[in-house]
Amino acid sequence: MAKYGNLVGDIASRAQWIKHAGCSYRNRRNNAMPALDHIRRYHDELTAIRHDLHIHPELGMEEHRTSALVAEKLESWGIEVHRGVGGTGVVGVLRNGTGNRAIGLRADMDALPINELNDLPYKSQTPGVMHACGHDGHTTMLLGAAKYLAETKNFSGTVNFIFQPGEEGCGGALAMLEDGLFDRFPCDAIYGMHNAPGIELGKYAIRPGASAAGGAFFDIVVHGKGAHGARPEASIDPVLIASHITAALQSIVARNITPKEMAVVSVTKMIAGDAYNVIPEVVTLSGTARFFSRAVAEQIENAMRRLAEGIAAGFGATATLDWRFIFAPTINDPERTRDIADAAAGIVGDEHVDRDREPGMGSEDFSFMMEKVPGAYILVGNGPGYTPHNPRYNFNDETTPYGAALYAEVVERGLPK
Ligand SMILES: [Zn+2]
Ligand SMILES: [Zn+2]
């Protein structure tokens, strides 16, 4: 994101930019009011929804109030609603015309276990829980698109509005898939987006192919033999063995993975004994790995198991690896990437769409949905501000129309009348 830092202008130039963006509609294909202008007419209503969600954040898979609010809004706009898809997930279905193609639009709804440090009139009223990743904004942007599409119906086919629970490492995407998401609501293409502080308001960024890392968590339990700290000869010291394993794990990325691939292995926890004079029986090493393909993930897992078991055996101890695949790598389908980038360009002009952004090491569980249906995940500029997961982060309400309009535009282009 840092490369966008110098593009972030002051308030005056931003206003100038918004004005400028308004000029790019002249060449539209029909005379209908552009989605961005249309959605701006209910910007206040959307902002009120966003603030309400921000006041009442809910942790992953516990989004009961949030999903009830989403379902009520969709129903009030005449959209067919399916509750309880994958726990607290909601799917809205809107059909129009005779088109037999379907597009899925996805937003996440969960908050984080963070105590909000912002001083806002709509600050979180739940201590220790906060919308620190902007999923309140994502939910609002998708609701904005739903209201617009239900009102204008300038498309032919089916739109599935997918409101996903538990994105923050809680397995929400997989829960919806296991609940038959794409069997019950088949889609030919799916699109998602994340707000990006540091990218200027009214700009978008995406890349085809691998765009965000996949992630796994691991625990390695080393079983040795406990003894008095003064009598090491009576022990099989798991602290020493775990230290050797920790050092050896750093050889995986350096020596096993081709330099053409990006990967990370980090040991972040080492839980050992409790006393100065006791060599413990057991040590646990934990951490995370990041990768851009399932093949590399498998390579890391295999090397980790080989090293942990082999090193422990060499010392006369045992080690077991528990490897948990949390996020698939985010792989954007090239065609869908072009489609949503073109839609973005139709809203703000091609010069404000970065089609080749740098891949990020953060993970995103929309990736699991994109393993099933070709899709694309785009970043929408949130202007200057704190990064997501910071206790002072806040979603920018000025971003809402840009996100909602892009969802709408990609539907109108993908499902033409
Ligand atoms: Zn997050
Ligand atoms: Zn997020």
CSV table of C-alpha atoms and ligand atoms in Angstrom, one decimal:
chain,number,residue,atom,x,y,z
A,1,MET,CA,0.0,0.0,0.0
A,2,ALA,CA,2.9,2.3,0.7
A,3,LYS,CA,3.3,3.2,-2.9
A,4,TYR,CA,0.0,4.9,-2.9
A,5,GLY,CA,0.9,7.1,0.1
A,6,ASN,CA,2.1,10.0,-2.0
A,7,LEU,CA,-1.1,10.0,-4.0
A,8,VAL,CA,-3.2,10.8,-1.1
A,9,GLY,CA,-4.1,14.4,-1.4
A,10,ASP,CA,-5.7,17.0,0.9
A,11,ILE,CA,-9.4,17.6,1.2
A,12,ALA,CA,-9.4,20.2,-1.5
A,13,SER,CA,-7.8,18.0,-4.1
A,14,ARG,CA,-10.0,15.1,-3.1
A,15,ALA,CA,-13.1,17.3,-3.7
A,16,GLN,CA,-11.6,18.2,-7.1
A,17,TRP,CA,-11.1,14.5,-7.9
A,18,ILE,CA,-14.7,13.6,-7.0
A,19,LYS,CA,-15.8,16.4,-9.3
A,20,HIS,CA,-13.5,15.1,-12.0
A,21,ALA,CA,-14.7,11.5,-11.6
A,22,GLY,CA,-18.2,12.8,-12.3
A,23,CYS,CA,-17.2,13.7,-15.8
A,24,SER,CA,-16.5,10.2,-17.0
A,25,TYR,CA,-20.1,9.3,-17.5
A,26,ARG,CA,-20.7,11.0,-20.7
A,27,ASN,CA,-19.8,8.0,-22.8
A,28,ARG,CA,-22.1,5.6,-21.1
A,29,ARG,CA,-24.0,3.1,-23.2
A,30,ASN,CA,-27.5,4.2,-22.2
A,31,ASN,CA,-29.2,7.3,-20.7
A,32,ALA,CA,-29.8,5.8,-17.3
A,33,MET,CA,-28.4,7.7,-14.4
A,34,PRO,CA,-24.9,6.3,-13.6
A,35,ALA,CA,-24.9,3.9,-10.6
A,36,LEU,CA,-22.5,6.1,-8.6
A,37,ASP,CA,-24.8,9.2,-8.9
A,38,HIS,CA,-27.9,7.1,-8.2
A,39,ILE,CA,-26.4,5.4,-5.1
A,40,ARG,CA,-25.3,8.8,-3.8
A,41,ARG,CA,-28.9,9.8,-3.5
A,42,TYR,CA,-29.2,7.3,-0.6
A,43,HIS,CA,-25.7,7.8,0.8
A,44,ASP,CA,-27.2,9.1,4.1
A,45,GLU,CA,-29.3,6.0,4.5
A,46,LEU,CA,-26.3,3.8,3.9
A,47,THR,CA,-24.1,5.8,6.3
A,48,ALA,CA,-26.8,5.4,9.0
A,49,ILE,CA,-26.6,1.6,8.4
A,50,ARG,CA,-22.8,1.6,8.6
A,51,HIS,CA,-22.8,3.5,11.8
A,52,ASP,CA,-25.4,1.2,13.3
A,53,LEU,CA,-23.3,-1.8,12.4
A,54,HIS,CA,-20.2,-0.1,13.8
A,55,ILE,CA,-22.0,0.6,17.2
A,56,HIS,CA,-23.0,-3.1,17.4
A,57,PRO,CA,-20.0,-5.2,16.2
A,58,GLU,CA,-20.2,-9.0,16.5
A,59,LEU,CA,-17.4,-11.5,16.4
A,60,GLY,CA,-17.1,-14.2,13.6
A,61,MET,CA,-19.9,-16.7,13.4
A,62,GLU,CA,-21.9,-14.7,16.1
A,63,GLU,CA,-23.3,-12.1,13.7
A,64,HIS,CA,-26.9,-12.6,14.8
A,65,ARG,CA,-28.0,-8.9,15.0
A,66,THR,CA,-26.0,-8.0,11.8
A,67,SER,CA,-27.4,-10.8,9.7
A,68,ALA,CA,-31.0,-10.0,10.9
A,69,LEU,CA,-30.5,-6.4,9.9
A,70,VAL,CA,-29.1,-7.5,6.5
A,71,ALA,CA,-32.1,-9.8,5.9
A,72,GLU,CA,-34.6,-7.2,6.9
A,73,LYS,CA,-33.1,-4.6,4.6
A,74,LEU,CA,-33.0,-7.0,1.6
A,75,GLU,CA,-36.6,-8.1,2.2
A,76,SER,CA,-37.8,-4.5,2.5
A,77,TRP,CA,-36.3,-3.9,-1.0
A,78,GLY,CA,-38.2,-7.0,-2.4
A,79,ILE,CA,-35.2,-9.3,-2.5
A,80,GLU,CA,-35.7,-13.0,-1.8
A,81,VAL,CA,-33.8,-13.9,1.4
A,82,HIS,CA,-32.2,-17.1,2.7
A,83,ARG,CA,-31.1,-16.9,6.3
A,84,GLY,CA,-28.7,-19.2,8.2
A,85,VAL,CA,-26.5,-20.2,5.3
A,86,GLY,CA,-23.3,-21.5,6.9
A,87,GLY,CA,-24.4,-20.4,10.4
A,88,THR,CA,-25.1,-16.6,10.4
A,89,GLY,CA,-24.6,-16.1,6.7
A,90,VAL,CA,-27.4,-14.6,4.5
A,91,VAL,CA,-28.0,-14.9,0.8
A,92,GLY,CA,-30.3,-12.5,-1.1
A,93,VAL,CA,-31.4,-13.5,-4.6
A,94,LEU,CA,-32.6,-11.0,-7.2
A,95,ARG,CA,-33.8,-12.2,-10.6
A,96,ASN,CA,-34.8,-10.1,-13.5
A,97,GLY,CA,-35.5,-10.7,-17.2
A,98,THR,CA,-34.8,-14.0,-19.1
A,99,GLY,CA,-31.0,-14.2,-18.7
A,100,ASN,CA,-29.8,-17.5,-17.4
A,101,ARG,CA,-26.4,-16.3,-16.1
A,102,ALA,CA,-25.8,-15.6,-12.4
A,103,ILE,CA,-23.3,-13.3,-10.6
A,104,GLY,CA,-22.4,-13.6,-6.9
A,105,LEU,CA,-21.4,-10.6,-4.9
A,106,ARG,CA,-19.9,-11.2,-1.6
A,107,ALA,CA,-19.3,-9.1,1.6
A,108,ASP,CA,-18.0,-10.1,5.0
A,109,MET,CA,-19.9,-9.1,8.2
A,110,ASP,CA,-17.6,-9.9,11.2
A,111,ALA,CA,-15.8,-7.7,13.7
A,112,LEU,CA,-12.5,-8.3,15.6
A,113,PRO,CA,-11.6,-8.8,19.3
A,114,ILE,CA,-10.1,-5.3,19.6
A,115,ASN,CA,-11.0,-2.5,22.0
A,116,GLU,CA,-11.9,0.5,20.0
A,117,LEU,CA,-9.8,3.6,20.7
A,118,ASN,CA,-11.6,6.0,18.3
A,119,ASP,CA,-13.6,8.8,19.8
A,120,LEU,CA,-16.7,8.7,17.6
A,121,PRO,CA,-20.4,9.3,18.2
A,122,TYR,CA,-20.9,5.8,16.8
A,123,LYS,CA,-18.1,4.1,18.7
A,124,SER,CA,-18.5,0.4,19.4
A,125,GLN,CA,-20.7,-0.2,22.4
A,126,THR,CA,-19.4,-3.7,22.9
A,127,PRO,CA,-16.2,-3.6,25.0
A,128,GLY,CA,-13.4,-5.6,23.4
A,129,VAL,CA,-15.1,-5.9,20.0
A,130,MET,CA,-14.7,-3.5,17.1
A,131,HIS,CA,-15.2,-3.2,13.4
A,132,ALA,CA,-11.4,-2.7,12.9
A,133,CYS,CA,-11.3,-4.2,9.4
A,134,GLY,CA,-14.2,-2.3,7.8
A,135,HIS,CA,-16.5,-5.2,7.3
A,136,ASP,CA,-19.3,-2.8,8.5
A,137,GLY,CA,-18.5,-0.9,5.4
A,138,HIS,CA,-18.3,-4.0,3.2
A,139,THR,CA,-21.7,-5.1,4.4
A,140,THR,CA,-23.1,-1.6,3.8
A,141,MET,CA,-21.6,-1.4,0.3
A,142,LEU,CA,-23.2,-4.6,-0.7
A,143,LEU,CA,-26.5,-3.5,0.7
A,144,GLY,CA,-26.2,-0.3,-1.3
A,145,ALA,CA,-25.7,-2.3,-4.5
A,146,ALA,CA,-28.7,-4.5,-3.6
A,147,LYS,CA,-31.0,-1.6,-3.1
A,148,TYR,CA,-29.8,0.0,-6.3
A,149,LEU,CA,-30.2,-3.2,-8.4
A,150,ALA,CA,-33.6,-4.0,-6.9
A,151,GLU,CA,-34.7,-0.5,-7.7
A,152,THR,CA,-33.3,-0.1,-11.2
A,153,LYS,CA,-33.3,-3.7,-12.5
A,154,ASN,CA,-31.1,-2.7,-15.4
A,155,PHE,CA,-29.8,-6.3,-15.9
A,156,SER,CA,-31.1,-9.7,-17.1
A,157,GLY,CA,-30.2,-12.8,-15.0
A,158,THR,CA,-29.7,-13.6,-11.3
A,159,VAL,CA,-27.7,-11.7,-8.7
A,160,ASN,CA,-26.8,-13.6,-5.5
A,161,PHE,CA,-25.9,-11.2,-2.6
A,162,ILE,CA,-23.6,-13.3,-0.4
A,163,PHE,CA,-23.2,-11.9,3.2
A,164,GLN,CA,-20.6,-14.1,4.7
A,165,PRO,CA,-19.9,-14.6,8.5
A,166,GLY,CA,-16.6,-15.2,10.2
A,167,GLU,CA,-14.0,-14.0,7.7
A,168,GLU,CA,-11.3,-13.3,10.3
A,169,GLY,CA,-9.9,-16.8,10.6
A,170,CYS,CA,-13.2,-18.2,11.7
A,171,GLY,CA,-14.0,-20.4,8.7
A,172,GLY,CA,-17.0,-18.5,7.5
A,173,ALA,CA,-16.5,-19.0,3.8
A,174,LEU,CA,-15.9,-22.7,4.2
A,175,ALA,CA,-19.0,-22.9,6.4
A,176,MET,CA,-21.1,-21.4,3.6
A,177,LEU,CA,-19.6,-23.7,1.0
A,178,GLU,CA,-20.2,-26.8,3.2
A,179,ASP,CA,-23.8,-25.6,3.5
A,180,GLY,CA,-24.1,-25.9,-0.3
A,181,LEU,CA,-23.7,-22.2,-1.2
A,182,PHE,CA,-23.0,-22.7,-4.9
A,183,ASP,CA,-25.3,-25.8,-5.3
A,184,ARG,CA,-28.2,-23.8,-3.9
A,185,PHE,CA,-27.1,-20.5,-5.5
A,186,PRO,CA,-25.1,-21.3,-8.6
A,187,CYS,CA,-22.9,-18.5,-9.9
A,188,ASP,CA,-21.0,-18.1,-13.2
A,189,ALA,CA,-18.7,-15.4,-11.6
A,190,ILE,CA,-18.2,-14.1,-8.1
A,191,TYR,CA,-16.8,-10.7,-6.9
A,192,GLY,CA,-15.6,-9.4,-3.6
A,193,MET,CA,-13.8,-6.3,-2.4
A,194,HIS,CA,-11.8,-5.0,0.5
A,195,ASN,CA,-11.3,-1.4,1.5
A,196,ALA,CA,-7.7,-0.2,1.4
A,197,PRO,CA,-6.5,2.7,3.5
A,198,GLY,CA,-3.6,4.3,1.7
A,199,ILE,CA,-5.3,4.0,-1.7
A,200,GLU,CA,-6.9,7.3,-2.6
A,201,LEU,CA,-10.7,7.6,-2.5
A,202,GLY,CA,-12.1,6.9,-6.0
A,203,LYS,CA,-9.3,4.5,-7.0
A,204,TYR,CA,-9.2,0.8,-7.2
A,205,ALA,CA,-6.4,-1.8,-7.3
A,206,ILE,CA,-6.3,-5.4,-8.4
A,207,ARG,CA,-4.0,-8.0,-10.1
A,208,PRO,CA,-4.8,-11.1,-12.0
A,209,GLY,CA,-3.5,-14.4,-10.6
A,210,ALA,CA,-2.1,-14.8,-7.1
A,211,SER,CA,-2.9,-11.6,-5.3
A,212,ALA,CA,-3.0,-12.5,-1.6
A,213,ALA,CA,-1.2,-15.2,0.3
A,214,GLY,CA,-2.7,-18.3,1.7
A,215,GLY,CA,-2.0,-19.1,5.4
A,216,ALA,CA,-1.6,-22.1,7.7
A,217,PHE,CA,-1.1,-22.3,11.5
A,218,PHE,CA,1.1,-25.0,13.0
A,219,ASP,CA,1.9,-26.6,16.4
A,220,ILE,CA,4.9,-28.9,16.9
A,221,VAL,CA,4.9,-30.8,20.2
A,222,VAL,CA,8.3,-32.1,21.2
A,223,HIS,CA,8.3,-34.8,23.8
A,224,GLY,CA,11.6,-35.4,25.7
A,225,LYS,CA,12.4,-36.5,29.2
A,226,GLY,CA,12.2,-34.2,32.2
A,227,ALA,CA,14.9,-34.0,34.8
A,228,HIS,CA,16.6,-31.7,37.4
A,229,GLY,CA,18.2,-28.7,35.7
A,230,ALA,CA,21.5,-29.7,37.3
A,231,ARG,CA,21.4,-33.2,35.9
A,232,PRO,CA,21.1,-32.9,32.1
A,233,GLU,CA,22.5,-36.4,31.6
A,234,ALA,CA,19.2,-37.8,33.1
A,235,SER,CA,17.1,-35.8,30.6
A,236,ILE,CA,16.2,-35.7,26.9
A,237,ASP,CA,16.1,-31.9,26.8
A,238,PRO,CA,13.1,-30.8,24.6
A,239,VAL,CA,14.1,-27.1,24.9
A,240,LEU,CA,17.4,-27.8,23.1
A,241,ILE,CA,15.6,-30.0,20.5
A,242,ALA,CA,12.9,-27.4,19.9
A,243,SER,CA,15.6,-24.8,19.4
A,244,HIS,CA,17.3,-26.9,16.8
A,245,ILE,CA,13.9,-27.4,15.1
A,246,THR,CA,13.2,-23.6,15.2
A,247,ALA,CA,16.5,-22.9,13.5
A,248,ALA,CA,16.1,-25.7,10.9
A,249,LEU,CA,12.5,-24.5,10.0
A,250,GLN,CA,14.2,-21.3,8.6
A,251,SER,CA,15.9,-23.5,5.9
A,252,ILE,CA,12.5,-24.4,4.3
A,253,VAL,CA,11.9,-21.1,2.5
A,254,ALA,CA,15.7,-20.6,2.0
A,255,ARG,CA,16.6,-24.1,0.7
A,256,ASN,CA,13.4,-26.0,-0.3
A,257,ILE,CA,11.2,-23.4,-2.0
A,258,THR,CA,12.2,-22.1,-5.5
A,259,PRO,CA,13.3,-18.5,-5.3
A,260,LYS,CA,10.6,-17.7,-7.9
A,261,GLU,CA,7.9,-18.3,-5.3
A,262,MET,CA,7.2,-16.2,-2.2
A,263,ALA,CA,6.7,-17.9,1.1
A,264,VAL,CA,7.0,-17.2,4.8
A,265,VAL,CA,7.6,-19.6,7.8
A,266,SER,CA,7.5,-17.9,11.2
A,267,VAL,CA,7.8,-19.5,14.6
A,268,THR,CA,5.9,-17.1,16.9
A,269,LYS,CA,5.4,-19.1,20.1
A,270,MET,CA,7.6,-21.4,22.1
A,271,ILE,CA,6.0,-22.8,25.3
A,272,ALA,CA,8.4,-24.6,27.5
A,273,GLY,CA,9.0,-25.2,31.2
A,274,ASP,CA,8.0,-23.3,34.4
A,275,ALA,CA,11.0,-23.4,36.7
A,276,TYR,CA,14.7,-22.4,36.7
A,277,ASN,CA,15.9,-25.8,37.8
A,278,VAL,CA,13.6,-28.2,35.9
A,279,ILE,CA,14.2,-29.5,32.4
A,280,PRO,CA,10.6,-29.9,31.1
A,281,GLU,CA,9.1,-33.0,29.5
A,282,VAL,CA,7.4,-31.1,26.7
A,283,VAL,CA,7.9,-28.1,24.5
A,284,THR,CA,5.4,-26.7,22.0
A,285,LEU,CA,6.4,-24.6,19.0
A,286,SER,CA,3.7,-22.7,17.1
A,287,GLY,CA,3.6,-20.3,14.3
A,288,THR,CA,2.3,-19.5,10.8
A,289,ALA,CA,3.2,-20.1,7.2
A,290,ARG,CA,2.2,-18.0,4.1
A,291,PHE,CA,2.3,-19.1,0.5
A,292,PHE,CA,0.8,-18.3,-2.9
A,293,SER,CA,-0.1,-21.8,-4.1
A,294,ARG,CA,-1.4,-25.0,-2.5
A,295,ALA,CA,1.6,-26.9,-3.9
A,296,VAL,CA,4.0,-24.7,-1.9
A,297,ALA,CA,1.8,-25.1,1.2
A,298,GLU,CA,2.2,-28.9,0.8
A,299,GLN,CA,5.9,-28.6,0.3
A,300,ILE,CA,6.2,-26.5,3.6
A,301,GLU,CA,4.1,-28.9,5.5
A,302,ASN,CA,6.1,-31.9,4.4
A,303,ALA,CA,9.4,-30.3,5.1
A,304,MET,CA,8.3,-29.2,8.5
A,305,ARG,CA,7.1,-32.7,9.4
A,306,ARG,CA,10.3,-34.2,8.1
A,307,LEU,CA,12.6,-31.8,10.0
A,308,ALA,CA,10.6,-31.9,13.3
A,309,GLU,CA,10.3,-35.7,13.4
A,310,GLY,CA,13.9,-36.3,12.1
A,311,ILE,CA,15.6,-33.8,14.5
A,312,ALA,CA,13.6,-35.1,17.5
A,313,ALA,CA,14.5,-38.7,16.6
A,314,GLY,CA,18.2,-37.8,16.3
A,315,PHE,CA,18.1,-36.7,19.9
A,316,GLY,CA,16.1,-39.7,21.1
A,317,ALA,CA,12.8,-37.7,21.5
A,318,THR,CA,9.6,-37.5,19.5
A,319,ALA,CA,7.9,-34.6,17.7
A,320,THR,CA,4.4,-34.4,16.1
A,321,LEU,CA,3.2,-31.7,13.8
A,322,ASP,CA,-0.4,-30.4,13.7
A,323,TRP,CA,-0.8,-28.3,10.5
A,324,ARG,CA,-4.0,-26.4,10.0
A,325,PHE,CA,-4.8,-24.9,6.6
A,326,ILE,CA,-6.6,-21.6,7.4
A,327,PHE,CA,-6.7,-19.6,4.2
A,328,ALA,CA,-6.3,-20.7,0.6
A,329,PRO,CA,-4.2,-18.3,-1.5
A,330,THR,CA,-6.3,-15.6,-3.3
A,331,ILE,CA,-6.1,-16.3,-7.0
A,332,ASN,CA,-8.0,-13.9,-9.2
A,333,ASP,CA,-9.3,-15.4,-12.5
A,334,PRO,CA,-7.7,-13.3,-15.3
A,335,GLU,CA,-11.0,-12.8,-17.2
A,336,ARG,CA,-13.1,-11.9,-14.1
A,337,THR,CA,-10.2,-9.5,-13.0
A,338,ARG,CA,-10.4,-7.8,-16.4
A,339,ASP,CA,-14.2,-7.6,-16.1
A,340,ILE,CA,-14.3,-5.9,-12.7
A,341,ALA,CA,-11.3,-3.6,-13.6
A,342,ASP,CA,-13.2,-2.6,-16.7
A,343,ALA,CA,-16.3,-1.9,-14.6
A,344,ALA,CA,-14.2,0.2,-12.2
A,345,ALA,CA,-12.7,2.1,-15.2
A,346,GLY,CA,-16.3,2.7,-16.4
A,347,ILE,CA,-17.0,4.5,-13.1
A,348,VAL,CA,-13.8,6.5,-12.5
A,349,GLY,CA,-11.7,6.3,-15.6
A,350,ASP,CA,-9.0,3.8,-16.5
A,351,GLU,CA,-6.2,6.0,-15.1
A,352,HIS,CA,-7.6,5.5,-11.6
A,353,VAL,CA,-7.6,1.7,-11.7
A,354,ASP,CA,-4.3,-0.1,-10.9
A,355,ARG,CA,-4.5,-3.4,-12.8
A,356,ASP,CA,-1.2,-4.7,-11.5
A,357,ARG,CA,-0.9,-4.1,-7.8
A,358,GLU,CA,1.7,-5.9,-5.7
A,359,PRO,CA,0.5,-9.1,-4.1
A,360,GLY,CA,0.0,-8.9,-0.4
A,361,MET,CA,1.0,-11.3,2.4
A,362,GLY,CA,-2.3,-10.8,4.3
A,363,SER,CA,-4.9,-13.6,3.8
A,364,GLU,CA,-8.6,-13.5,2.8
A,365,ASP,CA,-11.0,-16.4,3.0
A,366,PHE,CA,-13.0,-15.3,-0.1
A,367,SER,CA,-10.2,-17.4,-1.7
A,368,PHE,CA,-12.1,-20.6,-0.8
A,369,MET,CA,-15.1,-19.4,-2.8
A,370,MET,CA,-12.8,-18.5,-5.7
A,371,GLU,CA,-11.5,-22.0,-5.7
A,372,LYS,CA,-15.1,-23.1,-6.6
A,373,VAL,CA,-16.2,-20.3,-9.0
A,374,PRO,CA,-14.0,-18.1,-11.1
A,375,GLY,CA,-13.9,-14.7,-9.4
A,376,ALA,CA,-12.0,-11.6,-8.6
A,377,TYR,CA,-11.2,-9.7,-5.5
A,378,ILE,CA,-10.5,-6.0,-5.8
A,379,LEU,CA,-9.3,-3.2,-3.4
A,380,VAL,CA,-11.3,-0.1,-3.1
A,381,GLY,CA,-9.5,3.1,-1.9
A,382,ASN,CA,-10.4,4.2,1.6
A,383,GLY,CA,-8.3,7.3,1.6
A,384,PRO,CA,-5.7,8.1,4.2
A,385,GLY,CA,-6.0,6.5,7.7
A,386,TYR,CA,-4.9,3.7,10.0
A,387,THR,CA,-4.4,0.2,8.6
A,388,PRO,CA,-7.1,-2.5,9.3
A,389,HIS,CA,-6.8,-4.3,12.6
A,390,ASN,CA,-5.5,-1.1,14.3
A,391,PRO,CA,-7.7,0.1,17.3
A,392,ARG,CA,-8.0,3.5,15.6
A,393,TYR,CA,-8.9,2.3,12.2
A,394,ASN,CA,-12.2,3.4,10.7
A,395,PHE,CA,-14.0,2.7,7.4
A,396,ASN,CA,-14.4,5.9,5.3
A,397,ASP,CA,-18.1,6.5,4.6
A,398,GLU,CA,-17.1,8.3,1.4
A,399,THR,CA,-15.9,4.9,0.1
A,400,THR,CA,-19.4,3.4,0.3
A,401,PRO,CA,-20.8,4.7,-3.0
A,402,TYR,CA,-17.6,3.7,-4.9
A,403,GLY,CA,-17.9,0.1,-3.6
A,404,ALA,CA,-21.7,-0.1,-4.1
A,405,ALA,CA,-21.4,1.4,-7.6
A,406,LEU,CA,-18.7,-1.1,-8.6
A,407,TYR,CA,-20.8,-4.1,-7.5
A,408,ALA,CA,-23.7,-2.6,-9.5
A,409,GLU,CA,-21.6,-1.9,-12.5
A,410,VAL,CA,-20.1,-5.3,-12.7
A,411,VAL,CA,-23.6,-6.8,-12.7
A,412,GLU,CA,-25.0,-4.5,-15.3
A,413,ARG,CA,-22.0,-5.2,-17.6
A,414,GLY,CA,-21.9,-9.0,-16.8
A,415,LEU,CA,-25.7,-9.5,-17.1
A,416,PRO,CA,-26.7,-7.2,-20.0
A,417,LYS,CA,-30.4,-6.7,-20.7
B,1,ZN,ZN,-9.2,-8.2,8.8
B,2,ZN,ZN,-11.1,-7.6,6.3
